[in-house]
Every structure is written in structure tokens, then in C-alpha cells.
Coordinates of C-alpha atoms and ligand atoms in Angstrom, one line a residue:
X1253 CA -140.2 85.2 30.4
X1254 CA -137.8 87.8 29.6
X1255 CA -134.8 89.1 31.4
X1256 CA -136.5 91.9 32.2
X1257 CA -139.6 90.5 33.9
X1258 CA -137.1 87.9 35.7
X1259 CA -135.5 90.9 37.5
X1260 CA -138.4 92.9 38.0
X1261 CA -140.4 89.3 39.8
X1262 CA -136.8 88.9 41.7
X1263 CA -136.7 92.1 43.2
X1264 CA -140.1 91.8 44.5
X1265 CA -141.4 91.3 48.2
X1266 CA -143.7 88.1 48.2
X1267 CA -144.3 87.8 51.7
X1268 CA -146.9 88.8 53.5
X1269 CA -147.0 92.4 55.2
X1270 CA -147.7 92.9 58.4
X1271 CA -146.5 95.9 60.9
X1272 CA -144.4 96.8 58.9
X1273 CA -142.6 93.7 58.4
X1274 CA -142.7 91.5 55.5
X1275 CA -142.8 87.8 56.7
X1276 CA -143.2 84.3 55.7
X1277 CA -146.9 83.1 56.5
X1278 CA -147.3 81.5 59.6
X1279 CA -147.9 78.1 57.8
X1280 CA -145.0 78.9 55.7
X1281 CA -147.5 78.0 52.6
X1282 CA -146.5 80.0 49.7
X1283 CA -148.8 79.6 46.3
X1284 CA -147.8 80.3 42.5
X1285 CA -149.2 83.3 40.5
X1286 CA -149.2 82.7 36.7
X1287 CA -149.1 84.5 33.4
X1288 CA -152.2 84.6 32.0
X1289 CA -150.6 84.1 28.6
X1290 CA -148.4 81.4 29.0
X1291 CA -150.0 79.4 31.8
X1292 CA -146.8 79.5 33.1
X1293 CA -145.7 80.3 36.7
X1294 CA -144.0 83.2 37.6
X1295 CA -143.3 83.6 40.9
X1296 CA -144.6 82.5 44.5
X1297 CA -146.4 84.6 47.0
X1298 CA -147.1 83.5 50.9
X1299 CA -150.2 82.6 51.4
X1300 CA -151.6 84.2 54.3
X1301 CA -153.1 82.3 57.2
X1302 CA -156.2 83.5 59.5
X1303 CA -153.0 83.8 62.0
X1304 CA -151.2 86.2 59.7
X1305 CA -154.7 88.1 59.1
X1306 CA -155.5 89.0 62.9
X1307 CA -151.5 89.9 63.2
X1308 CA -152.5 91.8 60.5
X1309 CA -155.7 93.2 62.2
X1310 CA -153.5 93.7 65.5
X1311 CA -151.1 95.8 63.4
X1312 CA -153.7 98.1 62.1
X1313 CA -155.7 98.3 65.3
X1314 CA -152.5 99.6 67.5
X1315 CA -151.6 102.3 65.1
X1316 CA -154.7 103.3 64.5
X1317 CA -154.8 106.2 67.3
X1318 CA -151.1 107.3 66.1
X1319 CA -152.2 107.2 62.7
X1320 CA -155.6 109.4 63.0
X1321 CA -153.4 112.0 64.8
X1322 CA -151.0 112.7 62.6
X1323 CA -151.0 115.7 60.2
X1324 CA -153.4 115.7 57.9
X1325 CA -150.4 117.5 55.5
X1326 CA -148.2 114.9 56.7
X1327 CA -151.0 111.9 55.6
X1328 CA -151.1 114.2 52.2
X1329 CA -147.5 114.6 51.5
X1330 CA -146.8 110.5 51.9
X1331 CA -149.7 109.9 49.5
X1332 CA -148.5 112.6 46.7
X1333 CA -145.1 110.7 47.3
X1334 CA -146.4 107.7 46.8
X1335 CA -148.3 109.1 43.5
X1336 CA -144.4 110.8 42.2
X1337 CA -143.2 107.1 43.1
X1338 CA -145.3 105.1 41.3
X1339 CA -145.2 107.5 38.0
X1340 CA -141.6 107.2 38.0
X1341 CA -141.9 103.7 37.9
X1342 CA -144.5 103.7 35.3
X1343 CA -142.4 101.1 33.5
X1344 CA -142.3 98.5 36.4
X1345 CA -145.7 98.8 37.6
X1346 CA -147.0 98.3 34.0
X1347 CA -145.4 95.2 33.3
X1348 CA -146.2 93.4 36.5
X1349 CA -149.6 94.2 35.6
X1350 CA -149.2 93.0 32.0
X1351 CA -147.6 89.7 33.3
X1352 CA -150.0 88.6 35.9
X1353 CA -153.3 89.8 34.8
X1354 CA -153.2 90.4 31.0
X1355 CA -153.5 93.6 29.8
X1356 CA -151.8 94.9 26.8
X1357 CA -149.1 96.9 28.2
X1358 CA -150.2 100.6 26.9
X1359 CA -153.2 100.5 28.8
X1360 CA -151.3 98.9 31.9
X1361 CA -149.7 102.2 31.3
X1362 CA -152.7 103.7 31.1
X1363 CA -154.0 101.8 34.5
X1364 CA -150.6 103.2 36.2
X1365 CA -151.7 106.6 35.3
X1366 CA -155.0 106.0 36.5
X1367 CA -154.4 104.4 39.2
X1368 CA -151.4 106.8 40.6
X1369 CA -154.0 109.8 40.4
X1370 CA -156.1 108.6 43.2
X1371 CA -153.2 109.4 45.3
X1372 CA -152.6 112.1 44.5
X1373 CA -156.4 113.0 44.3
X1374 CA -156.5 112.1 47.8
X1375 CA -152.9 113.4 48.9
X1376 CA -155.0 116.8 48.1
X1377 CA -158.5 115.6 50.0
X1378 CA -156.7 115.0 53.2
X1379 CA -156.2 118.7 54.2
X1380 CA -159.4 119.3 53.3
X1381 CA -161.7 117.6 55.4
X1382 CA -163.5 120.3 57.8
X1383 CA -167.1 120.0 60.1
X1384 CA -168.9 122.8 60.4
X1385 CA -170.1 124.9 63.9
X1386 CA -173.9 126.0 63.4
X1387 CA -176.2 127.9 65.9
X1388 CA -179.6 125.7 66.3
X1389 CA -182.6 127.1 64.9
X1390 CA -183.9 127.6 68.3
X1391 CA -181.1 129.5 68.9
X1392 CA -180.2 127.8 72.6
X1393 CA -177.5 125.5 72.0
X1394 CA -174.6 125.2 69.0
X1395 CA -173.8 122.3 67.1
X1396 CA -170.1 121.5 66.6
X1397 CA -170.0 118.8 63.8
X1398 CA -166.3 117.0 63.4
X1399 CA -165.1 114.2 60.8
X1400 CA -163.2 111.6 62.3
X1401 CA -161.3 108.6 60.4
X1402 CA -163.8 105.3 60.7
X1403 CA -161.1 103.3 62.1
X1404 CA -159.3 99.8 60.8
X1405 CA -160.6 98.7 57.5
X1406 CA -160.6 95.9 55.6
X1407 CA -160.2 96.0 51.5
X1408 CA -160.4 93.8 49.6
X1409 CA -159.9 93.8 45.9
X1410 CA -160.0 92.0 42.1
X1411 CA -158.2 91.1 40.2
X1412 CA -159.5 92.7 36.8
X1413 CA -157.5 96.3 38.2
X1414 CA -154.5 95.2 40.4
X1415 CA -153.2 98.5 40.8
X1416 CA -156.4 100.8 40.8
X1417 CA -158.3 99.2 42.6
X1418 CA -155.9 98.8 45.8
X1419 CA -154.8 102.6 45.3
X1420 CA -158.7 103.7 45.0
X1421 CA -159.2 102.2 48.4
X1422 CA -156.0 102.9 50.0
X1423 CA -155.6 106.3 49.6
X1424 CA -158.9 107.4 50.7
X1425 CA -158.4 105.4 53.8
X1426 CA -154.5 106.5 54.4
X1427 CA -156.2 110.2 53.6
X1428 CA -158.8 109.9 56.0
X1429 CA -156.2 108.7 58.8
X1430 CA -157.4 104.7 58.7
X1431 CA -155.5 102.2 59.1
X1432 CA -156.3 99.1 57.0
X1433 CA -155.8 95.6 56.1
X1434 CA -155.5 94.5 52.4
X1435 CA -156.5 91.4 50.9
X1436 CA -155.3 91.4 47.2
X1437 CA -157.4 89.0 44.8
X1438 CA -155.5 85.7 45.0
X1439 CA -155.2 85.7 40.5
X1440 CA -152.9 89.0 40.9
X1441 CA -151.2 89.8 44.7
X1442 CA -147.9 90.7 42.8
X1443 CA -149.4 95.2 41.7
X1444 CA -150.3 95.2 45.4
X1445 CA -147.3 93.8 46.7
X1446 CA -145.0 96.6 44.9
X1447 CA -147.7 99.0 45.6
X1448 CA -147.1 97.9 49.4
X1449 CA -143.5 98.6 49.3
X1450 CA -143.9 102.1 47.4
X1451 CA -146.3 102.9 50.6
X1452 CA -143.3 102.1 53.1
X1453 CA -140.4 103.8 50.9
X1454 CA -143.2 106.7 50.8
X1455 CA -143.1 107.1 54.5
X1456 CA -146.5 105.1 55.5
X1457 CA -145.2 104.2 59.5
X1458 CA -145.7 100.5 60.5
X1459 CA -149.3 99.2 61.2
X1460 CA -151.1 101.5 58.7
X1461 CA -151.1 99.1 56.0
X1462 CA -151.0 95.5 56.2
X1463 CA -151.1 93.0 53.3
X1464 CA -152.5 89.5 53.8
X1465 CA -152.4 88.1 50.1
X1466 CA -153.6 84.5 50.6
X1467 CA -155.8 81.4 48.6
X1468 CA -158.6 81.1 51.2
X1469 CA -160.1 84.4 51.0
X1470 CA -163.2 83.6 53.1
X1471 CA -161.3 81.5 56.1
X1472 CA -159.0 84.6 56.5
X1473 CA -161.1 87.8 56.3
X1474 CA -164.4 86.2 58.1
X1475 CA -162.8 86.3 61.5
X1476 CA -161.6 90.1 60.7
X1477 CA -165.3 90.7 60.1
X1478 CA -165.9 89.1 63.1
X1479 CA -163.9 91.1 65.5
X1480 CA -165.5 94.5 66.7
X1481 CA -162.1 96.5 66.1
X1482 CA -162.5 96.1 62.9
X1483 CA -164.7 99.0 61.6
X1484 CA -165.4 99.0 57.9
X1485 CA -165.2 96.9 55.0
X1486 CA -164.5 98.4 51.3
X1487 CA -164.8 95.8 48.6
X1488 CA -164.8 95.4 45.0
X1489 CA -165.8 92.5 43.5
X1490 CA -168.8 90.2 42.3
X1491 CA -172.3 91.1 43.7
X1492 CA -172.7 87.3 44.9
X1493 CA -169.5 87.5 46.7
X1494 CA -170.3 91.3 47.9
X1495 CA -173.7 89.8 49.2
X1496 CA -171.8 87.0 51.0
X1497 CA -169.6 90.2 52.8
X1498 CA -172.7 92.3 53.7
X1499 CA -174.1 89.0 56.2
X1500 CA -170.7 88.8 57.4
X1501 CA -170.8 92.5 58.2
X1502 CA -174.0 92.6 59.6
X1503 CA -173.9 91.4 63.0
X1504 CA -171.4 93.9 64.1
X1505 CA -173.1 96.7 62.1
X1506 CA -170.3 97.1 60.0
X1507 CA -169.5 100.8 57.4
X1508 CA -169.7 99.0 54.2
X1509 CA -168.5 100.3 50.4
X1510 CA -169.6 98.0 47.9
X1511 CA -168.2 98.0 44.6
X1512 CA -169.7 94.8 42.8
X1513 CA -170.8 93.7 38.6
X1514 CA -172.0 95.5 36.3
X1515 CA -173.6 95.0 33.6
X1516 CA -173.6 98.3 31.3
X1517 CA -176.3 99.0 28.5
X1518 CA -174.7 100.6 25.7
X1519 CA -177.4 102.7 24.0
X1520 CA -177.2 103.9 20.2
X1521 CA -179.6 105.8 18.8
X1522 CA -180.6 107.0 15.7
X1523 CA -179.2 110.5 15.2
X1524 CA -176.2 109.4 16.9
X1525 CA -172.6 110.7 15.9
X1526 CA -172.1 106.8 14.1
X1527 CA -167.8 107.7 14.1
X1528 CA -168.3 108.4 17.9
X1529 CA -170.3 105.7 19.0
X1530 CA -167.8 102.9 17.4
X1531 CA -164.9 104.6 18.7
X1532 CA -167.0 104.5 22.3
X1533 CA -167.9 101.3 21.7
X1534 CA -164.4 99.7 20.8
X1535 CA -163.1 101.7 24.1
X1536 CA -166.4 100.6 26.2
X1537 CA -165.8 96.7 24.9
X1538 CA -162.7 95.8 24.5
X1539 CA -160.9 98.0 27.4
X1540 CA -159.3 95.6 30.1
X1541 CA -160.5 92.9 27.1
X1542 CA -164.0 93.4 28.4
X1543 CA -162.9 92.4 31.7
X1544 CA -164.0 95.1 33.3
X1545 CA -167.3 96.6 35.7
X1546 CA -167.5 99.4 33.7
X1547 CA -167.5 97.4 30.2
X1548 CA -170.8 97.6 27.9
X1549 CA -172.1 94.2 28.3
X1550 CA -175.5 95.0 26.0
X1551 CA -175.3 97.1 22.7
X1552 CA -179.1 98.2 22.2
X1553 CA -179.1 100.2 18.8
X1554 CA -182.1 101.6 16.8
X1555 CA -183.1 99.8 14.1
X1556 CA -182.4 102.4 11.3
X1557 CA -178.4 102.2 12.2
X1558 CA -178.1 98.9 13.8
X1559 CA -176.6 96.9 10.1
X1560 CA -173.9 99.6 9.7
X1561 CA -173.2 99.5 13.3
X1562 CA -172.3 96.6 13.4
X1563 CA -170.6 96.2 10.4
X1564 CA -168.3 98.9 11.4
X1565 CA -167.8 97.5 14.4
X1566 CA -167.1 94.3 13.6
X1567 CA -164.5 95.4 11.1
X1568 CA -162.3 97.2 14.0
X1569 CA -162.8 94.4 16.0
X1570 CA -161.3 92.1 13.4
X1571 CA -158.3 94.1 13.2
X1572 CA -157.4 94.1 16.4
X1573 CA -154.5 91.9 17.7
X1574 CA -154.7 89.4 20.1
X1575 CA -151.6 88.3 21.9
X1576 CA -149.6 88.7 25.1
X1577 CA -149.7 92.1 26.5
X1578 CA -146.1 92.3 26.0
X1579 CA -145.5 92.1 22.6
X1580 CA -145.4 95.2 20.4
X1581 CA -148.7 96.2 18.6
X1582 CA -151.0 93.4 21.0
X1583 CA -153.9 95.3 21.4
X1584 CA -155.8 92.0 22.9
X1585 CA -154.6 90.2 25.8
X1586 CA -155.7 86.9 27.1
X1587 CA -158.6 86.4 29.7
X1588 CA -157.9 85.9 33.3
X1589 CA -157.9 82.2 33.2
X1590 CA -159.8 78.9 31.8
X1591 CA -163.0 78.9 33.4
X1592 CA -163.6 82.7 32.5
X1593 CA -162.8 81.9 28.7
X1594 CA -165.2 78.6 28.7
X1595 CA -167.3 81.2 30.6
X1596 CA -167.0 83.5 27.6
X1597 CA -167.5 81.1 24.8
X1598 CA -170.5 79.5 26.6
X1599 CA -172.7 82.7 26.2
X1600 CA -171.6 82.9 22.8
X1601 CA -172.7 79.6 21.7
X1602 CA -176.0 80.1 23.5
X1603 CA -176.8 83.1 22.2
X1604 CA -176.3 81.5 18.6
X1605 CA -178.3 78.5 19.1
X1606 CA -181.0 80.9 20.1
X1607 CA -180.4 82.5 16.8
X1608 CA -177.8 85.3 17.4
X1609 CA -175.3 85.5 13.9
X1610 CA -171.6 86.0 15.0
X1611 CA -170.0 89.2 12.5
X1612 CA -166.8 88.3 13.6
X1613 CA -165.3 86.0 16.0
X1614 CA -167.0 83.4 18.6
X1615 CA -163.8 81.3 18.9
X1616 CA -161.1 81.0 21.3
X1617 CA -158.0 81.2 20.0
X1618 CA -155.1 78.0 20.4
X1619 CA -152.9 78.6 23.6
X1620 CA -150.8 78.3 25.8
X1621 CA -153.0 81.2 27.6
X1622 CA -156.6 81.9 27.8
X1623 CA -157.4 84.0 24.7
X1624 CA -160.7 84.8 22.8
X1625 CA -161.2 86.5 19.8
X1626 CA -163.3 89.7 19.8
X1627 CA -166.4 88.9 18.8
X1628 CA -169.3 90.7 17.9
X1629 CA -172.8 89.0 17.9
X1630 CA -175.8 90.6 15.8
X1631 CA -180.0 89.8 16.3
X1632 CA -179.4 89.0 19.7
X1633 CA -182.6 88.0 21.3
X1634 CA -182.8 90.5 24.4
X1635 CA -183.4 87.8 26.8
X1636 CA -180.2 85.7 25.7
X1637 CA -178.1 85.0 28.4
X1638 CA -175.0 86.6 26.9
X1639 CA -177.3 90.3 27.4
X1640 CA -178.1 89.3 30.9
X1641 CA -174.8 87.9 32.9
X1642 CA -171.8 90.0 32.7
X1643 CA -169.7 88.5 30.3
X1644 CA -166.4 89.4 31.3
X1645 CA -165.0 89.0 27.4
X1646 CA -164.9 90.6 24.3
X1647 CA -167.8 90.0 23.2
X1648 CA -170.7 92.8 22.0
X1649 CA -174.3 91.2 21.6
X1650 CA -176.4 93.6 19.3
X1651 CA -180.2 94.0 20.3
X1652 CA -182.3 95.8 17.8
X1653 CA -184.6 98.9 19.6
X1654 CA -187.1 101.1 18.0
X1655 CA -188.1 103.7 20.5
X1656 CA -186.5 105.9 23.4
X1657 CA -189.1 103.9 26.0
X1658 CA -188.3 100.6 24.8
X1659 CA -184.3 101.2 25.1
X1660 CA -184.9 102.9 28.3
X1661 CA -186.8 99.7 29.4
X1662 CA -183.8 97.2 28.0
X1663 CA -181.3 99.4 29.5
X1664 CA -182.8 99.3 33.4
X1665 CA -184.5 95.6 32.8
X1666 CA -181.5 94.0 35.1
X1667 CA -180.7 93.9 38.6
X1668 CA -177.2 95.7 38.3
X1669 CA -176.8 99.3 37.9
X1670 CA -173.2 100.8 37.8
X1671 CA -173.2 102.6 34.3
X1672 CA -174.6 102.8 31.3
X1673 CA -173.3 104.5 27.9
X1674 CA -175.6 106.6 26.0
X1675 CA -174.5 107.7 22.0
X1676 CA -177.0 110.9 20.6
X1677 CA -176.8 114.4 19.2
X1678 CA -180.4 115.4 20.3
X1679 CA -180.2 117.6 23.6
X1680 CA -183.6 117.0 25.3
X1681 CA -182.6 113.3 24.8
X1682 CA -179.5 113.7 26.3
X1683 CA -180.9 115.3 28.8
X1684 CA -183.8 113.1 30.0
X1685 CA -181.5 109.8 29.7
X1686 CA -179.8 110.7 32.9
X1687 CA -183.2 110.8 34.7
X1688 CA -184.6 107.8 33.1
X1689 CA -181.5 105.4 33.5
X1690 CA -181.1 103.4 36.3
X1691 CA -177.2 103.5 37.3
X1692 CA -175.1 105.3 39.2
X1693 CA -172.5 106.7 36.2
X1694 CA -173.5 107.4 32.4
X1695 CA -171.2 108.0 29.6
X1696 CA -172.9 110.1 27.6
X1697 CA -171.6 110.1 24.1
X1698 CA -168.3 109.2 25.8
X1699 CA -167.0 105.1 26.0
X1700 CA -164.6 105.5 29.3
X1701 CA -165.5 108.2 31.7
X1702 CA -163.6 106.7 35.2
X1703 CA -161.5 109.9 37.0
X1704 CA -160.2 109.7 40.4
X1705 CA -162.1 113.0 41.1
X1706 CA -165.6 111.8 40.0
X1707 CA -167.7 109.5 42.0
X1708 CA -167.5 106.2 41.0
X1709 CA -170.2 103.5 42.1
X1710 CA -173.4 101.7 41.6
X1711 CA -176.5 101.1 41.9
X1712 CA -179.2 98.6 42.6
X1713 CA -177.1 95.4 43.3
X1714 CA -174.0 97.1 41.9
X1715 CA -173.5 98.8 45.0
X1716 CA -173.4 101.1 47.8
X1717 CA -171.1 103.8 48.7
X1718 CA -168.9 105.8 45.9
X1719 CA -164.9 105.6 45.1
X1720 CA -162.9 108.6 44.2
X1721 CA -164.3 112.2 44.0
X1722 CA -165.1 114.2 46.8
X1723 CA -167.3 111.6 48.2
X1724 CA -164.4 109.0 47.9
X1725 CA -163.1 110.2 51.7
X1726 CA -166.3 110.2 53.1
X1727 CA -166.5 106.5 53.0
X1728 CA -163.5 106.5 55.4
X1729 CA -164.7 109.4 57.7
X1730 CA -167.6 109.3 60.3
X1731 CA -169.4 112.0 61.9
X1732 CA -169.8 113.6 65.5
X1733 CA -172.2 116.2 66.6
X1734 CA -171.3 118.0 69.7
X1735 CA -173.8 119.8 71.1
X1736 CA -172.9 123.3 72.8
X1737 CA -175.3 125.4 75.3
X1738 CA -175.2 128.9 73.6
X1739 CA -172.4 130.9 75.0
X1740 CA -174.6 134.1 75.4
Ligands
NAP1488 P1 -164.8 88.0 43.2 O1 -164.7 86.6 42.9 O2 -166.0 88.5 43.9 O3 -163.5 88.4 44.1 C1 -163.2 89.7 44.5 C2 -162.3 89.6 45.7 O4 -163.0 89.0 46.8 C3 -161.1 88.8 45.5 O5 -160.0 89.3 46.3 C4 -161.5 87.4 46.1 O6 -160.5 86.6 46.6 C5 -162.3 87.9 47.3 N1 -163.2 86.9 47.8 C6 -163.9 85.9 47.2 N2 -164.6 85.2 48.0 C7 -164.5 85.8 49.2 C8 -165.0 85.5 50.5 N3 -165.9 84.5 50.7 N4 -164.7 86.3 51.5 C9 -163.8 87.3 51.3 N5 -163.3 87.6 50.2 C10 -163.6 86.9 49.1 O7 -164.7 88.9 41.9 P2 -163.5 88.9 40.8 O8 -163.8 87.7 39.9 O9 -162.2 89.0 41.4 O10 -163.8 90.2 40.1 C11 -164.7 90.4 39.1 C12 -166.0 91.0 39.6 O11 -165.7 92.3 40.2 C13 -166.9 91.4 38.5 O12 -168.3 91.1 38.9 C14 -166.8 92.9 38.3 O13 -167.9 93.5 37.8 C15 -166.5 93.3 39.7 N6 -165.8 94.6 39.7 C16 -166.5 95.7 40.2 C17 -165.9 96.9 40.2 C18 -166.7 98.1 40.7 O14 -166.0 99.1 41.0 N7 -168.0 98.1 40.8 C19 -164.6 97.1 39.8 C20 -163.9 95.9 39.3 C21 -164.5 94.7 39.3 P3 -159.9 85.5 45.6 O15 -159.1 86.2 44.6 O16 -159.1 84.6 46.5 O17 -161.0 84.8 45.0

């Protein structure tokens, strides 16, 4: 550990944040957070007790009334703060990223970016959130239709985007006038904890955000679930814990936002722009180091291209460099920890003994740290589990198509749908994809499309409910009809 990151972990909170207060835990448990690279430790957090989380839940219910009556301008100038805060410290919030999760620091930069804009994307949706006054058909009576903030809410977030996903969340909520409680994944509390104190310096009054990072996720958010002041749940995270959350929710009838796995077909057909769909496919793959929702977890390619795809790809795969996300020209950081990169290298060698050929990689690579080579895997049998479980990796498993139907068929043959990529220069193609894929984003002849003002969100079992965009606030809003006798 450098100087630098020594000073930036020292000048950290680590407690847990509640009421405006940050605080011990009241077990005074604290537990390590490591780099991903190293295996080494580099700070402590506290570790958050069911105690801390109903103080927590407490906090959040007593300013919710305050907090739904302030100044919708006054919500939006805090959050476009927030957003100048956090780009000024670019620097900080992309090397605390870097250390604790993985990422090669240009596209932690990159993540700070992203993850900035939703505040301010929001900062701008929170004066505009209006009903509507209507005359009935019948012409008797009026309807008088408001938008009012859900109430406390509980997020709860990964670890794969430490800072996006907390600021996708929060600044909806904070826009819409909730209150909320925020459980940060336990792999990388240390974005949410500066993200915290940005809120406060921003202006966020006590109670509106509380932080309860802790290592027994479901003792300490079940009995917020639980307790009828709490009024929705946003997650983000796997579909079998997001299942797990939706029974908990049920009995008190819960607003739910689900953000859960992907497991994106990456479609490339014959008349295809070939430069386009590599450089998609590098961007689609290796982003995050495949750690991500949106990463293309199945490459289906037509037959006629499908040897000089992957040639190509292999060859920019083999040239990138894998290392920690801190050292100059890294383009590859390590994966989250041991059991994902076993994980990793356990589809890998299925899918070969079923017959797959590795074009490059299908090794780990010698620690300290969790790395994996990128790997790309041709004559991948469809049904291999490396095409079917999200894989979390670098790794691209080629499958050989010959017709639109049959790739269309691939593409929606899983459970999951959050997005799918789509490379092709013919336009009635283009155009029918969208209708014939089963997810809730496509990239079409594009390899990253997130934006904080587009609708981000699922399918199937990827999900309910959508982040960002004009429908991002609407998760955190609820609405009231008022009906009016006419006044004539
Ligand atoms: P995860 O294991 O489901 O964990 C997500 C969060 O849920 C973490 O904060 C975790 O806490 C918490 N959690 C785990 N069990 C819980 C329980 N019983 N009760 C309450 N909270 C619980 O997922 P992950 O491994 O962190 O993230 C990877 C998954 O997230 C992938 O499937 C990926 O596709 C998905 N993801 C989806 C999106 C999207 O927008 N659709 C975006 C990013 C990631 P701990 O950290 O303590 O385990």
C-alpha cells in the first residue's frame, strides 16, 4: 500500500452511520476489508448489528415527514452538490474503488463519472415531479392525482459497482424525498462510506441517510423488512438472493425494485461491422473484468464470421494486461475474491472437457490476489454451463449460429433477461431484434450503453422495476387520486 492510499483509508469514516452520527456498532465488532490484489487488509469497518439497523430504521422513519416536505429545489440543489463533490474528488473516489474492489483505475474513473451523473440526473428530476387534475369522463366529479415520496427504504447493494450502484439508488430516493437505510455489500463498504460523508458535507440533514455496513446481511435487514415503517426495498444483487428479499417482502406487501443477474447474449451476425463488434465485444467482456450484470456472458456468432471472430478477439484479449488496478497501463484487475476465480476457472474447464478449445487463456494467473487471464473459449457447446450461469470473469464462450431464428432462440433460451447486445448493418434486422429479444436493454451495434437518463433494468428473473431515466423516481414515488365533485 502506497502513501497515498494509507492517507486516503486514514481519513476515512468506518463506523457505522446513523442519524447523522457516525458510531461504533453496538457490539463494537469491526471486520477487515481487503485488496483484491494483494489479499491484504486494508482497513476495518464496524460491523453493524440488528441494534444498529432498527437505530438506523428509527433515524429514517423520524425524518421522514421533515424530509418529504422540504423543497423539492432544496432536495435538487444537495444532490447537484453532492454530484460537483464527488467529480472534484474524482481522484479519491477512484482509488478506493480500485483498492477494495478491483478495477483498473481509468475505468474507476470512468465509474466516478458514471456514477456522479445520477445525481445530478436526479438533482434535475426532483423539481420535476407533477400529478395531473383531470375532469372524469362523465363529467361529475375531477380527479386530482399527486406523487408522494414512498417513505423509508431500504438499499441494498453489490459489490461489483461500489459507487454506482449506492448513488443509482440514493439519489432517486433523496430526489423523491425518502429517507433510506443503506446496506453496502460487505466485499466493498469503504465507496459508500465516503459517498456517506459527501451526502452530509452536501447538506443531506440527519436521519435521511443511514449506513449500516455489516457481515450478516440477512440477520440485520430481515427485521427492517419486517417492520411496517419500512416501505420499500431497492436491491441489486443475485436473482437467488433477490428471490430470498421478495418472501421477506411479501408479508407486509412491500414496493420492491429488483435489480438481479444477467446473463447477456451477445449476437454477431453475418453482415455485421466485424471492427465494431470486437471493439463491442472487448468493452461488453472485459468491462468491470466481466464482473458485471450487463457483461455478455454468451457470444452467439454466424458461422460465416465466427473463425475470424474469434481470432481477432482473442488476439486483443491476449494483449491486455492483467495486474492491480493501480499500476500504470493494467487494463485487467483481479476478481473479487477466491471462490469467484475457482468459480471462473470451473466453467472453463467444463466447457473444455465437453469439447470447447481455449484461443487464449483458461488459467489463473499466480497471486497474491485473485486474477484470471482473459480467456476466450471457441465451439462451445450451447448447453455448456459456462453459456448458461453468469460467469462473472473474463471469459467469452463462442457458440456457432446459422440463422436469425436460431440466435433469437439461444439468445432468450434462459431464465434472465437484463440485456442483450446485438452487432448488424441490415436495418429490418435491426429493427425486428428489439421485438424478438427477451430483455429489458439491447445494445445494438453498441458494447456499453448504461446512462443515468435511460432506464436501466430487467427482465424475466432479472428483475422488476427500472434505475435511472425518467422512470428511475418513479420507484421512490407513489400515487394518490383525489376525487373532486365538479365545481359547476
Ligand atoms: P449478492 O450475493 O446477491 O449480494 C448483493 C447484496 O445483497 C450484498 O450487499 C449482500 O451482502 C446482500 N445480501 C446477501 N444475502 C442477503 C440476505 N439474505 N439478506 C439481505 N441482503 C443480503 O450479489 P453480489 O455477489 O454482491 O453481486 C453480484 C450479483 O449482482 C450478480 O448476479 C449480478 O448480476 C448482480 N448485479 C445486478 C445488477 C443489476 O442492475 N441488475 C447490477 C450489479 C450486479 P453481503 O455483501 O454481506 O453478502
Amino acid at each position: 500500500m502506497d502513501a497515498r492510499e494509507s492517507a486516503l483509508l486514514e481519513s476515512l469514516h468506518t463506523g457505522v452511520f446513523v442519524n447523522g452520527e457516525w458510531r461504533e456498532s453496538s457490539t463494537g465488532a469491526r471486520f477487515g476489508v481487503d485488496d483484491p490484489a494483494t489479499g491484504q487488509q486494508l482497513t476495518t469497518v464496524a460491523d453493524a448489528s440488528p441494534e444498529d439497523a432498527m437505530a438506523a430504521l428509527d433515524a429514517a422513519a423520524a425524518a421522514q415527514d421533515a424530509w418529504a416536505a422540504t423543497a423539492p429545489r432544496v432536495r435538487g440543489e444537495i444532490l447537484r452538490t453532492a454530484f460537483e463533490a464527488i467529480t472534484a474528488r474524482t481522484e479519491d473516489f477512484a482509488l478506493l474503488m480500485t483498492i477494495e474492489m478491483g478495477k483498473a483505475l481509468p475505468e474507476a474513473r470512468g465509474e466516478v463519472a458514471y456514477g456522479a451523473e445520477f445525481l445530478r440526473w436526479f438533482s434535475e428530476e426532483a423539481v420535476r415531479i407533477a400529478g395531473r387534475y383531470q375532469t372524469a369522463p362523465d363529467g361529475k366529479t375531477r380527479f386530482m392525482v399527486l406523487r408522494k415520496p414512498v417513505g423509508p427504504s431500504l438499499l441494498i447493494t453489490p459489490w461489483n459497482f461500489p459507487l454506482a450502484m449506492a448513488t443509482r439508488k440514493a439519489g432517486a430516493a433523496i430526489a423523491a424525498g425518502c429517507t433510506m437505510v443503506i446496506k453496502p455489500a460487505q466485499l466493498t463498504p469503504l465507496t459508500t462510506l465516503l459517498f456517506t460523508q459527501v451526502m452530509v458535507d452536501a447538506g443531506l440533514p440527519a436521519g435521511v441517510l443511514n449506513v449500516i455496513p455489516t457481515t450478516r446481511a440477512g440477520a440485520t435487514t430481515g427485521p427492517l423488512l419486517a417492520d411496517p415503517r419500512l416501505r420499500k426495498l431497492s436491491f441489486t444483487g443475485s436473482t437467488e438472493v433477490g428471490v430470498r428479499l421478495l418472501q421477506q417482502a411479501a408479508p407486509n406487501v412491500l414496493r420492491t425494485s429488483m435489480e438481479l443477474g444477467g446473463n447477456a447474449p451477445f449476437l454477431v451476425f453475418a453482415d455485421a461491422d466485424l471492427d465494431a463488434a470486437i471493439e463491442g465485444a472487448l468493452a461488453a467482456k472485459l468491462r468491470n473484468i466481466g464482473e458485471a450484470c450487463t457483461a455478455a456472458n454468451r457470444f452467439y456468432v454466424q458461422r460465416e464470421v465466427a473463425g475470424e471472430f474469434s481470432r481477432r478477439l482473442a488476439e486483443r484479449f491476449a494483449a491486455k494486461v492483467v495486474g492491480r488496478g493501480t499500476e500504470d497501463g493494467v487494463d485487467v484487475g483481479p476478481l473479487i475474491d477466491e471462490r469467484s476465480r475457482d468459480k471462473v476457472h470451473g466453467l472453463v474447464t467444463d466447457a473444455v472437457a465437453r469439447g470447447a478449445k481455449v484461443v487464449t487463456g483458461g488459467c489463473a494467473v499466480d497471486g497474491p490476489g485473485w486474477f484470471y487471464c482473459p480467456t476466450v473459449l471457441a465451439d462451445v457447446p450451447a448447453d455448456a454451463t459456462v453459456a448458461t450461469e453468469e460467469i462473472f470473469g473474463p471469459v467469452a464462450p463462442i457458440v456457432v449460429f446459422d440463422t436469425e431464428d436460431e440466435a433469437v432462440a439461444l439468445a432468450n433460451s434462459t431464465p434472465f433477461g437484463l440485456i442483450a447486445y446485438a452487432y448488424t448493418t441490415d436495418l429490418n434486422r435491426a429493427l425486428r431484434l428489439p421485438e424478438r429479444i427477451e430483455s429489458g436493454m439491447l445494445g445494438l451495434n453498441a458494447g456499453v450503453i448504461s446512462n443515468p437518463a435511460a432506464p436501466f433494468g430487467g427482465v424475466k428473473q432479472s428483475g422488476l422495476g427500472r434505475e435511472g431515466g425518467f422512470e428511475g423516481i418513479d420507484e421512490y414515488l407513489s400515487t394518490m387520486y383525489v376525487g373532486i365533485p365538479s365545481p359547476f
